[in-house]
Short mmCIF file of N, CA and C in Angstrom, two decimals:
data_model
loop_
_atom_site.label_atom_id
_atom_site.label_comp_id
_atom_site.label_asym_id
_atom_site.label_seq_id
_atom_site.Cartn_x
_atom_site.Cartn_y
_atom_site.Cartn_z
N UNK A 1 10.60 15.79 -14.67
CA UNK A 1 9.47 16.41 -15.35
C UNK A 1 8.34 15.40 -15.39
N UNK A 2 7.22 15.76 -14.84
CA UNK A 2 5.91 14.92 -15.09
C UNK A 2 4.87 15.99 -16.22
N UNK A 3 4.33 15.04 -16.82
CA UNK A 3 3.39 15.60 -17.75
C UNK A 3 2.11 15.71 -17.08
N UNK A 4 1.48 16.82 -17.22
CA UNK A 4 0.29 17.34 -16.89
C UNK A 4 -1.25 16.94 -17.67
N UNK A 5 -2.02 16.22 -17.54
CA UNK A 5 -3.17 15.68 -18.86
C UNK A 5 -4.12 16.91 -17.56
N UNK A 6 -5.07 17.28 -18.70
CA UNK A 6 -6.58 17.69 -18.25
C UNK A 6 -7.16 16.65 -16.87
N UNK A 7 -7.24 17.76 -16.02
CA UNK A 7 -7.63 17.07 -14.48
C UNK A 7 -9.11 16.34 -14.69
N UNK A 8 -9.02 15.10 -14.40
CA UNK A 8 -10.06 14.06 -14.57
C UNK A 8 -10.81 14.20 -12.78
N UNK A 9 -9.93 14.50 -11.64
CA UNK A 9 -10.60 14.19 -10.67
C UNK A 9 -11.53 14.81 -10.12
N UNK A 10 -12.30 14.07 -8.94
CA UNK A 10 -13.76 14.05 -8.62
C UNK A 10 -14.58 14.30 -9.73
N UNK A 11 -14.28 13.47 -10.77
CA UNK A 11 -15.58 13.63 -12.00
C UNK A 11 -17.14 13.08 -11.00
N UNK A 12 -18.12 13.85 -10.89
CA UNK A 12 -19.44 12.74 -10.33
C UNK A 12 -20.55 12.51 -11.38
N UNK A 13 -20.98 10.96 -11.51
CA UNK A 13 -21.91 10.58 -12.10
C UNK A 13 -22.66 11.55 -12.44
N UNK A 14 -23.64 11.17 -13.75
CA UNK A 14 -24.62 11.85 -14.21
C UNK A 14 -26.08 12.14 -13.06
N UNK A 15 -25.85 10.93 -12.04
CA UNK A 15 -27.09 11.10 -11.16
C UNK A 15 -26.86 11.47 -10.04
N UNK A 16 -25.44 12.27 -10.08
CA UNK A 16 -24.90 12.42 -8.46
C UNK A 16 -24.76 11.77 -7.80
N UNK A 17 -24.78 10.65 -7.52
CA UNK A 17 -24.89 9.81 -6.25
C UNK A 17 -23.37 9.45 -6.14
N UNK A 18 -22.73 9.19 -7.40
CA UNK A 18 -20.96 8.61 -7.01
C UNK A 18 -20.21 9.24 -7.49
N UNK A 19 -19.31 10.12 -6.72
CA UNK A 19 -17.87 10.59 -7.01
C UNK A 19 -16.45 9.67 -7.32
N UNK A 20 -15.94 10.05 -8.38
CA UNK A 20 -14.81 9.19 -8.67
C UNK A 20 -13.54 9.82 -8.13
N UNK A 21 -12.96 9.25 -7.82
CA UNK A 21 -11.37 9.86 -7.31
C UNK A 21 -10.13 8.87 -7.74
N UNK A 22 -9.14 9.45 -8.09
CA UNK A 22 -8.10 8.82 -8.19
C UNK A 22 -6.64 8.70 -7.44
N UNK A 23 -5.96 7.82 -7.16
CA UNK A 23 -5.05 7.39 -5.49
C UNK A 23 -3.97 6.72 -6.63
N UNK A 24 -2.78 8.01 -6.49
CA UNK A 24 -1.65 7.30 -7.26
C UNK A 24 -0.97 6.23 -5.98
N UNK A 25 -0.50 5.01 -6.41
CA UNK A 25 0.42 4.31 -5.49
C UNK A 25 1.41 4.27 -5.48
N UNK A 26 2.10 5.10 -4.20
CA UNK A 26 3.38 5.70 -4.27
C UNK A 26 4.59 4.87 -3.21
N UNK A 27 5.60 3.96 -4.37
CA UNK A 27 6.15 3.70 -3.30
C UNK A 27 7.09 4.27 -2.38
N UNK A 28 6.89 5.46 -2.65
CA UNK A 28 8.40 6.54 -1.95
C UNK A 28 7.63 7.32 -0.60
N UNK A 29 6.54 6.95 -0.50
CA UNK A 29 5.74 7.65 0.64
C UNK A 29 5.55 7.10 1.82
N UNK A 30 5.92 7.36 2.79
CA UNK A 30 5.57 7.27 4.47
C UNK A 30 4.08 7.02 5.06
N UNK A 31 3.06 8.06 4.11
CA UNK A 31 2.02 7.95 4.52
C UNK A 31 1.02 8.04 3.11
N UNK A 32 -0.46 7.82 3.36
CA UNK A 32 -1.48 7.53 2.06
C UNK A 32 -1.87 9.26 2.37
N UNK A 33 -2.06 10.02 1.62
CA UNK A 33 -2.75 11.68 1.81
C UNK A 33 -3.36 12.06 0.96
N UNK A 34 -4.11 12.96 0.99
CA UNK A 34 -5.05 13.74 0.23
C UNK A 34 -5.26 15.20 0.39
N UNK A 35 -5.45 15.98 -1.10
CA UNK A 35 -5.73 17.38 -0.41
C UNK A 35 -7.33 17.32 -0.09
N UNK A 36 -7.20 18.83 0.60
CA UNK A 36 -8.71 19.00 1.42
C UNK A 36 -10.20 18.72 0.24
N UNK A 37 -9.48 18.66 -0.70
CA UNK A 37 -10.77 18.27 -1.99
C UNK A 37 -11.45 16.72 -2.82
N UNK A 38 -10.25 16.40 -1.87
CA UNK A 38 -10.25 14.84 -2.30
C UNK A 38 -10.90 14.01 -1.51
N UNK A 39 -11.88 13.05 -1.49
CA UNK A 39 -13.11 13.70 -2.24
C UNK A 39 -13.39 14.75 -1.77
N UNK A 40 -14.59 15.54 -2.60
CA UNK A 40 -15.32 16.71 -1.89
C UNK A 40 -16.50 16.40 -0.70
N UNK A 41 -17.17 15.08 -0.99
CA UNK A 41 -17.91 14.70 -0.24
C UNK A 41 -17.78 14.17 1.03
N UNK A 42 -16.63 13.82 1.41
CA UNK A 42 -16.14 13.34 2.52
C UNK A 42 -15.38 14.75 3.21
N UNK A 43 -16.44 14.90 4.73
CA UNK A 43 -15.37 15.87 5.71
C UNK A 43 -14.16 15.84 6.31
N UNK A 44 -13.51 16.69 6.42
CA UNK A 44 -11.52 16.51 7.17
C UNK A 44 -12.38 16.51 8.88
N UNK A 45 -12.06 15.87 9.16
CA UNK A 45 -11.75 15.27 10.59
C UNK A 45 -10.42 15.50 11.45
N UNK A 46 -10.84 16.39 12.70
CA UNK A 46 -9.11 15.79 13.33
C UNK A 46 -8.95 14.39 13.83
N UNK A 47 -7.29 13.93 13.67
CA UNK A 47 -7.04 13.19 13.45
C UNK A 47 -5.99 12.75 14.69
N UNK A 48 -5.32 11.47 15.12
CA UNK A 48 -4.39 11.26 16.12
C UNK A 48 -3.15 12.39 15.44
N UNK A 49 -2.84 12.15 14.28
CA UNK A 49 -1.65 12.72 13.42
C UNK A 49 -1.84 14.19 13.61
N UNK A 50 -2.81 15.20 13.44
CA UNK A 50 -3.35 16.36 13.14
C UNK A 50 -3.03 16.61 14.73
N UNK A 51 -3.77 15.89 15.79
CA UNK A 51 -3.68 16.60 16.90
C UNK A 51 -2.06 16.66 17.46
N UNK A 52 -1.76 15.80 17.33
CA UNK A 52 -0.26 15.72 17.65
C UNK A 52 0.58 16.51 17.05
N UNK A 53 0.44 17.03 15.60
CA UNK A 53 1.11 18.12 15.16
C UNK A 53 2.01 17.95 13.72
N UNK A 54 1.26 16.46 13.66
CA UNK A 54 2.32 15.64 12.59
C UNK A 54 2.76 16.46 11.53
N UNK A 55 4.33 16.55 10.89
CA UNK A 55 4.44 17.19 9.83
C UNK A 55 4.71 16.18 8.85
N UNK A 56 4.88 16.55 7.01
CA UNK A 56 5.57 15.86 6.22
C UNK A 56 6.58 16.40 5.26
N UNK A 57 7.58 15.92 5.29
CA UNK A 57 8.52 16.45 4.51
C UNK A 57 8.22 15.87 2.72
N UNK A 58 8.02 16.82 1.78
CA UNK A 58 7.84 16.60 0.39
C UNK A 58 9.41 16.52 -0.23
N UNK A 59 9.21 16.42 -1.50
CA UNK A 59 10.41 15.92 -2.00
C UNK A 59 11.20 17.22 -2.06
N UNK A 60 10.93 18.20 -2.17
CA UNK A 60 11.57 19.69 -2.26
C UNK A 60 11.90 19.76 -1.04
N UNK A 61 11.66 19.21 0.42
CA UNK A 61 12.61 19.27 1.57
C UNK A 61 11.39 20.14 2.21
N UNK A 62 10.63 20.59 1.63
CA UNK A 62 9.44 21.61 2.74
C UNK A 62 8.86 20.90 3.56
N UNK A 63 8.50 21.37 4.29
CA UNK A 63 7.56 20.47 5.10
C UNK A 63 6.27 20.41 5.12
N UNK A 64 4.85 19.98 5.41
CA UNK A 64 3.56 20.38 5.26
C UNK A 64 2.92 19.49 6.75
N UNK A 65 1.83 20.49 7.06
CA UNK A 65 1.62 19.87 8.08
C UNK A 65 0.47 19.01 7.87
N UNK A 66 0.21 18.31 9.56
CA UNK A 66 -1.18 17.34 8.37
C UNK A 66 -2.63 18.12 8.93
N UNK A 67 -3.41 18.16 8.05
CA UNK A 67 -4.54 19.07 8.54
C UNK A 67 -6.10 18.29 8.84
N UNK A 68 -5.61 17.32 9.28
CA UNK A 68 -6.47 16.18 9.54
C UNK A 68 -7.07 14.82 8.80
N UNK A 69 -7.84 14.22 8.91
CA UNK A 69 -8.10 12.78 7.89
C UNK A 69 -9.34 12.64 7.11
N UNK A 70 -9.67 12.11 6.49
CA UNK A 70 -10.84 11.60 6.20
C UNK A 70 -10.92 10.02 5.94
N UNK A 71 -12.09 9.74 6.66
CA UNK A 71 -12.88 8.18 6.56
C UNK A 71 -13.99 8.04 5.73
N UNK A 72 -13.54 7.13 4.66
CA UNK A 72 -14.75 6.71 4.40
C UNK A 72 -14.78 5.52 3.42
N UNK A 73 -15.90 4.61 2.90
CA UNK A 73 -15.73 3.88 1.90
C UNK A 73 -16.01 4.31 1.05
N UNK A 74 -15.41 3.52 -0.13
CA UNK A 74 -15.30 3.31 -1.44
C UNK A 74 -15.61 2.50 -2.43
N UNK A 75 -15.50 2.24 -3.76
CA UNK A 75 -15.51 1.20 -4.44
C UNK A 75 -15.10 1.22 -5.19
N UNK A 76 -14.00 -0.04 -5.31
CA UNK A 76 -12.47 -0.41 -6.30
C UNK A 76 -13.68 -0.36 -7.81
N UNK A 77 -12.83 -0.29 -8.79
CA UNK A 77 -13.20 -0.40 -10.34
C UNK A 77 -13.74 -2.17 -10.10
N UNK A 78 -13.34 -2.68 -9.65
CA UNK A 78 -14.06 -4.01 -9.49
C UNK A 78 -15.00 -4.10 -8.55
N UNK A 79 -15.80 -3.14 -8.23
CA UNK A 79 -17.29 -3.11 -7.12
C UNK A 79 -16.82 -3.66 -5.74
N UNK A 80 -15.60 -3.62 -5.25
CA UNK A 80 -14.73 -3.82 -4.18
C UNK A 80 -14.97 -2.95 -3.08
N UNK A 81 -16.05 -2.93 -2.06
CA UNK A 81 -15.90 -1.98 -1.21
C UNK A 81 -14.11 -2.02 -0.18
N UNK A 82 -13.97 -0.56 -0.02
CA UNK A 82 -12.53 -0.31 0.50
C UNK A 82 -13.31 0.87 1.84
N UNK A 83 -12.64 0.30 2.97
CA UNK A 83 -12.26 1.25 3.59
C UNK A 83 -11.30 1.99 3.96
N UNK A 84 -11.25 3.26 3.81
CA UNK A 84 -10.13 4.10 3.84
C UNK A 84 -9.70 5.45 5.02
N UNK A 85 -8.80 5.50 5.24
CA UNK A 85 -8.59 6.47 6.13
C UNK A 85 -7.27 7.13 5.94
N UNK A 86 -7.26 8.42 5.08
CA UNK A 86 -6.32 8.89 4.29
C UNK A 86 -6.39 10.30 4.97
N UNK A 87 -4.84 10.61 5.40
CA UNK A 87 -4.55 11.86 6.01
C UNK A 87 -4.15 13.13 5.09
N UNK A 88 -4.94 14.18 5.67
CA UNK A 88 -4.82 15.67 5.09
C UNK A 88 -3.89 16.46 4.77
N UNK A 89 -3.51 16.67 3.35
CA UNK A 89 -2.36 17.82 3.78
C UNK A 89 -2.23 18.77 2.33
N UNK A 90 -1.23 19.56 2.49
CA UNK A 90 -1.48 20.21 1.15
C UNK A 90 -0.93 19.61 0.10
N UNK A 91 -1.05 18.73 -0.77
CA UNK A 91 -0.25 17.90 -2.19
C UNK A 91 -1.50 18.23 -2.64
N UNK A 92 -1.26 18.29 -4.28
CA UNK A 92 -1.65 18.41 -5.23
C UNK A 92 -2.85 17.29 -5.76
N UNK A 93 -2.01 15.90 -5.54
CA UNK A 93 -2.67 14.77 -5.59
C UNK A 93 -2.47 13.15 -4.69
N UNK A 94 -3.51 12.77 -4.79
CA UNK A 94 -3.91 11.83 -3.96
C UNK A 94 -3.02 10.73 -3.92
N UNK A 95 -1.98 10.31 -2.53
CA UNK A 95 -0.97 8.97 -3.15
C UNK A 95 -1.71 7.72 -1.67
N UNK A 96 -1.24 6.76 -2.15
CA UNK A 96 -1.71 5.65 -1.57
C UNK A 96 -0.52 4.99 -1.30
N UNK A 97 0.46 4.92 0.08
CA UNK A 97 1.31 4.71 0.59
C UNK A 97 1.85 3.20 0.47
N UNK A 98 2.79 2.79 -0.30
CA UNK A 98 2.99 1.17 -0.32
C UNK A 98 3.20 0.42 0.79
N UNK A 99 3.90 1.15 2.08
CA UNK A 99 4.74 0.89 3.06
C UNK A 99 3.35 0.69 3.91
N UNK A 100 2.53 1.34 3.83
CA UNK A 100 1.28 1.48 4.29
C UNK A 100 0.07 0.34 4.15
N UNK A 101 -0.27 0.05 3.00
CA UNK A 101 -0.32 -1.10 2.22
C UNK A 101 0.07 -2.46 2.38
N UNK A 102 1.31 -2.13 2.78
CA UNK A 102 2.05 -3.50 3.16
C UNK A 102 1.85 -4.48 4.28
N UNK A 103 1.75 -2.57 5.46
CA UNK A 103 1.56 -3.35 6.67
C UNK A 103 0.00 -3.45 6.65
N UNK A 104 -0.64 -3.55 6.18
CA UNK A 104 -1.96 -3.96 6.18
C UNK A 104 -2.44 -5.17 5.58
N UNK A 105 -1.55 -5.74 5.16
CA UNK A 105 -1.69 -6.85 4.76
C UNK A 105 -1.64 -7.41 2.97
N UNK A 106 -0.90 -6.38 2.84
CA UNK A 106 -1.65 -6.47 0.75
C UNK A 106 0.34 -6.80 -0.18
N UNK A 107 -0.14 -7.32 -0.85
CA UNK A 107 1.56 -6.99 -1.58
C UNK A 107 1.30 -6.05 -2.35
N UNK A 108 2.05 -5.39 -3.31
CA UNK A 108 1.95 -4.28 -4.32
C UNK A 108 2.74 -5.08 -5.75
N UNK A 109 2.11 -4.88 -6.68
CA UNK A 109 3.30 -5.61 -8.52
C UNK A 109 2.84 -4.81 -9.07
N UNK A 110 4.27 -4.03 -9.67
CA UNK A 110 4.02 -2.69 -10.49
C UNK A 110 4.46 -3.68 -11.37
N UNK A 111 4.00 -4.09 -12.85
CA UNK A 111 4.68 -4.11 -14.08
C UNK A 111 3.77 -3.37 -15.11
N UNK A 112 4.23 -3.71 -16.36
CA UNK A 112 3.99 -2.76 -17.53
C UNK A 112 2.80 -3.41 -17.91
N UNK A 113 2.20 -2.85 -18.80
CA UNK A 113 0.68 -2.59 -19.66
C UNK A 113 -0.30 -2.35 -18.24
N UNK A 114 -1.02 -3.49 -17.96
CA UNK A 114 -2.65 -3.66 -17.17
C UNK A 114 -2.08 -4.55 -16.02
N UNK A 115 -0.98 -5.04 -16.01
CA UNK A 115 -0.50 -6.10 -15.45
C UNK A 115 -0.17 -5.49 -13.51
N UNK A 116 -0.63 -4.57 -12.96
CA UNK A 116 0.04 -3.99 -12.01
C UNK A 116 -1.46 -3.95 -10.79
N UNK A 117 -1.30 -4.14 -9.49
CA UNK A 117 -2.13 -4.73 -8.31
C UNK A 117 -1.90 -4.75 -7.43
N UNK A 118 -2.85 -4.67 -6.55
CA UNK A 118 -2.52 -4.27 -4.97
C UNK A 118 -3.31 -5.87 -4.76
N UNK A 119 -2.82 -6.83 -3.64
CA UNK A 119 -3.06 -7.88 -3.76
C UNK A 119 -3.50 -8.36 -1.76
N UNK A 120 -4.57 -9.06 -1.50
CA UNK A 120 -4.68 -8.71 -0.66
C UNK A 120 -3.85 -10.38 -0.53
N UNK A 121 -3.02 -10.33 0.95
CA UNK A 121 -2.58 -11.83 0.89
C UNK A 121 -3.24 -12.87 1.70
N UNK A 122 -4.43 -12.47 2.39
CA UNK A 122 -5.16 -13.22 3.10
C UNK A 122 -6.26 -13.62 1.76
N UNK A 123 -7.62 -12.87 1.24
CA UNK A 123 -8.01 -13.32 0.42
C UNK A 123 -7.23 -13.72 -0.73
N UNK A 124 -6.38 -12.98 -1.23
CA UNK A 124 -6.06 -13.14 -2.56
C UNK A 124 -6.49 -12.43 -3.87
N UNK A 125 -7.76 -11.49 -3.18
CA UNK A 125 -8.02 -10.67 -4.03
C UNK A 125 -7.46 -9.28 -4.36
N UNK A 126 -8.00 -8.92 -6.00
CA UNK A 126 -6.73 -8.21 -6.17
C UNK A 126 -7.78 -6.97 -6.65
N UNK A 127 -6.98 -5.86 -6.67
CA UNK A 127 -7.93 -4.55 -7.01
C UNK A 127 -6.67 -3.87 -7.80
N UNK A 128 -6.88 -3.93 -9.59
CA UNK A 128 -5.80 -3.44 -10.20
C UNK A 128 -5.82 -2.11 -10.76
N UNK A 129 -4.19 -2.14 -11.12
CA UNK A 129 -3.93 -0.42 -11.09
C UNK A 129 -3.44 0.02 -12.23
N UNK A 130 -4.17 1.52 -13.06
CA UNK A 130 -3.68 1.48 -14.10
C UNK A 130 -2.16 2.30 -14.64
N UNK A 131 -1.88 2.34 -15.52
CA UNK A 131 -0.18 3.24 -15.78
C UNK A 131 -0.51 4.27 -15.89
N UNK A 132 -0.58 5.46 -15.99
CA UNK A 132 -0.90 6.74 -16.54
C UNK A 132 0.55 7.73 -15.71
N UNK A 133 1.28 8.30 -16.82
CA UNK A 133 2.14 9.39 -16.78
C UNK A 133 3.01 9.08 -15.81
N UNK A 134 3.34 7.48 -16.15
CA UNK A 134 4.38 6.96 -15.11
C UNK A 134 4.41 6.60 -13.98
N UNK A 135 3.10 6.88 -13.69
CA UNK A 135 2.18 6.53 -12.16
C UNK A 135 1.04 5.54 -12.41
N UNK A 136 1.25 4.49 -10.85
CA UNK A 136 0.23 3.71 -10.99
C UNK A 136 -0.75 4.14 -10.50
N UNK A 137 -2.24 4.17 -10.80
CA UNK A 137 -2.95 4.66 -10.25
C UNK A 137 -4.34 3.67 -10.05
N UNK A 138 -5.09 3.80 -8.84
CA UNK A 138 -6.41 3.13 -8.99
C UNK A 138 -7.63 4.49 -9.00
N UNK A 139 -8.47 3.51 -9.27
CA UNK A 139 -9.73 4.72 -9.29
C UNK A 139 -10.52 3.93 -8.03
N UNK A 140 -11.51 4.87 -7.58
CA UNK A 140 -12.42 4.30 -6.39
C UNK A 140 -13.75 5.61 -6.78
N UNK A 141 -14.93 5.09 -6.57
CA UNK A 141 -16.14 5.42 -6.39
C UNK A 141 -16.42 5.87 -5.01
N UNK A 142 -16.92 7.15 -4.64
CA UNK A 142 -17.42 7.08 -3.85
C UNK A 142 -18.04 8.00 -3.26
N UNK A 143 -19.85 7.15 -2.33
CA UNK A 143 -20.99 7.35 -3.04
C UNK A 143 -21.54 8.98 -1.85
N UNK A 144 -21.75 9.79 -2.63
CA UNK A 144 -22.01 10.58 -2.20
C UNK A 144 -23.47 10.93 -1.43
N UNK A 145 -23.36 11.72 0.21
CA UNK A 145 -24.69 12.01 0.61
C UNK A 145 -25.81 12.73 -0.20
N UNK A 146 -26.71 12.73 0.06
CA UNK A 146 -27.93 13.08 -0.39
C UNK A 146 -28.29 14.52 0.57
#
């Protein structure tokens, strides 16, 4: 059972210009995904995965297919530009793949209170993640066209 709070995502600034989104970090996932709304401002793109036909199996054993990617940057709660390239599919909400993560160069430390980070191991810099409903989660900005 996960608890459900009032949906916070894609809240956008008072001046429009930045959409917020939130990327639970999941270490049970294969790949980083998003549904087609996440952000709204960024277009689905086909993708190597999409053209090829890629499917994903969810925890209920279904499968979902991937319906292409989106690129774009961001900015960590610490003014951290991120580039991202997170594949399409139908989930509910946004996860950010550890295995994924890893091979890119970053470690992951889940502990309790504020204490939890995605760590890059070349700089050393860290972009941290908060607890919410048993999930770690980061937030990212990001800045919408005109």
């Amino acid at each position: 059972i996960r608890t459900i709070e009032p949906d916070n995502l894609n809240r956008v600034t008072t001046d429009g210009r930045w959409e917020e989104i939130e990327l639970a970090v999941e270490s049970g996932a294969s790949e980083s995904v998003v549904p087609q709304s996440l952000p709204m401002s960024v277009p689905t793109v086909e993708g190597p995965a999409s053209k090829r036909g890629v499917m994903y199996e969810v925890a209920s054993g279904h499968q979902i297919a991937n319906e292409g990617e989106k690129r774009f940057c961001a900015l960590t709660e610490e003014g951290v530009p991120k580039q991202l390239t997170l594949q399409v599919c139908d989930v509910s909400q946004g996860l950010l793949s550890v295995a994924k993560l890893v091979q890119a160069g970053n470690r992951v430390v889940f502990d309790d209170d504020d204490s939890s980070f995605i760590e890059n191991k070349s700089s050393g810099e860290r972009t941290w993640l908060k607890p919410r409903n048993g999930m770690y989660i980061m937030k990212l900005w990001v800045e919408r066209p005109f």
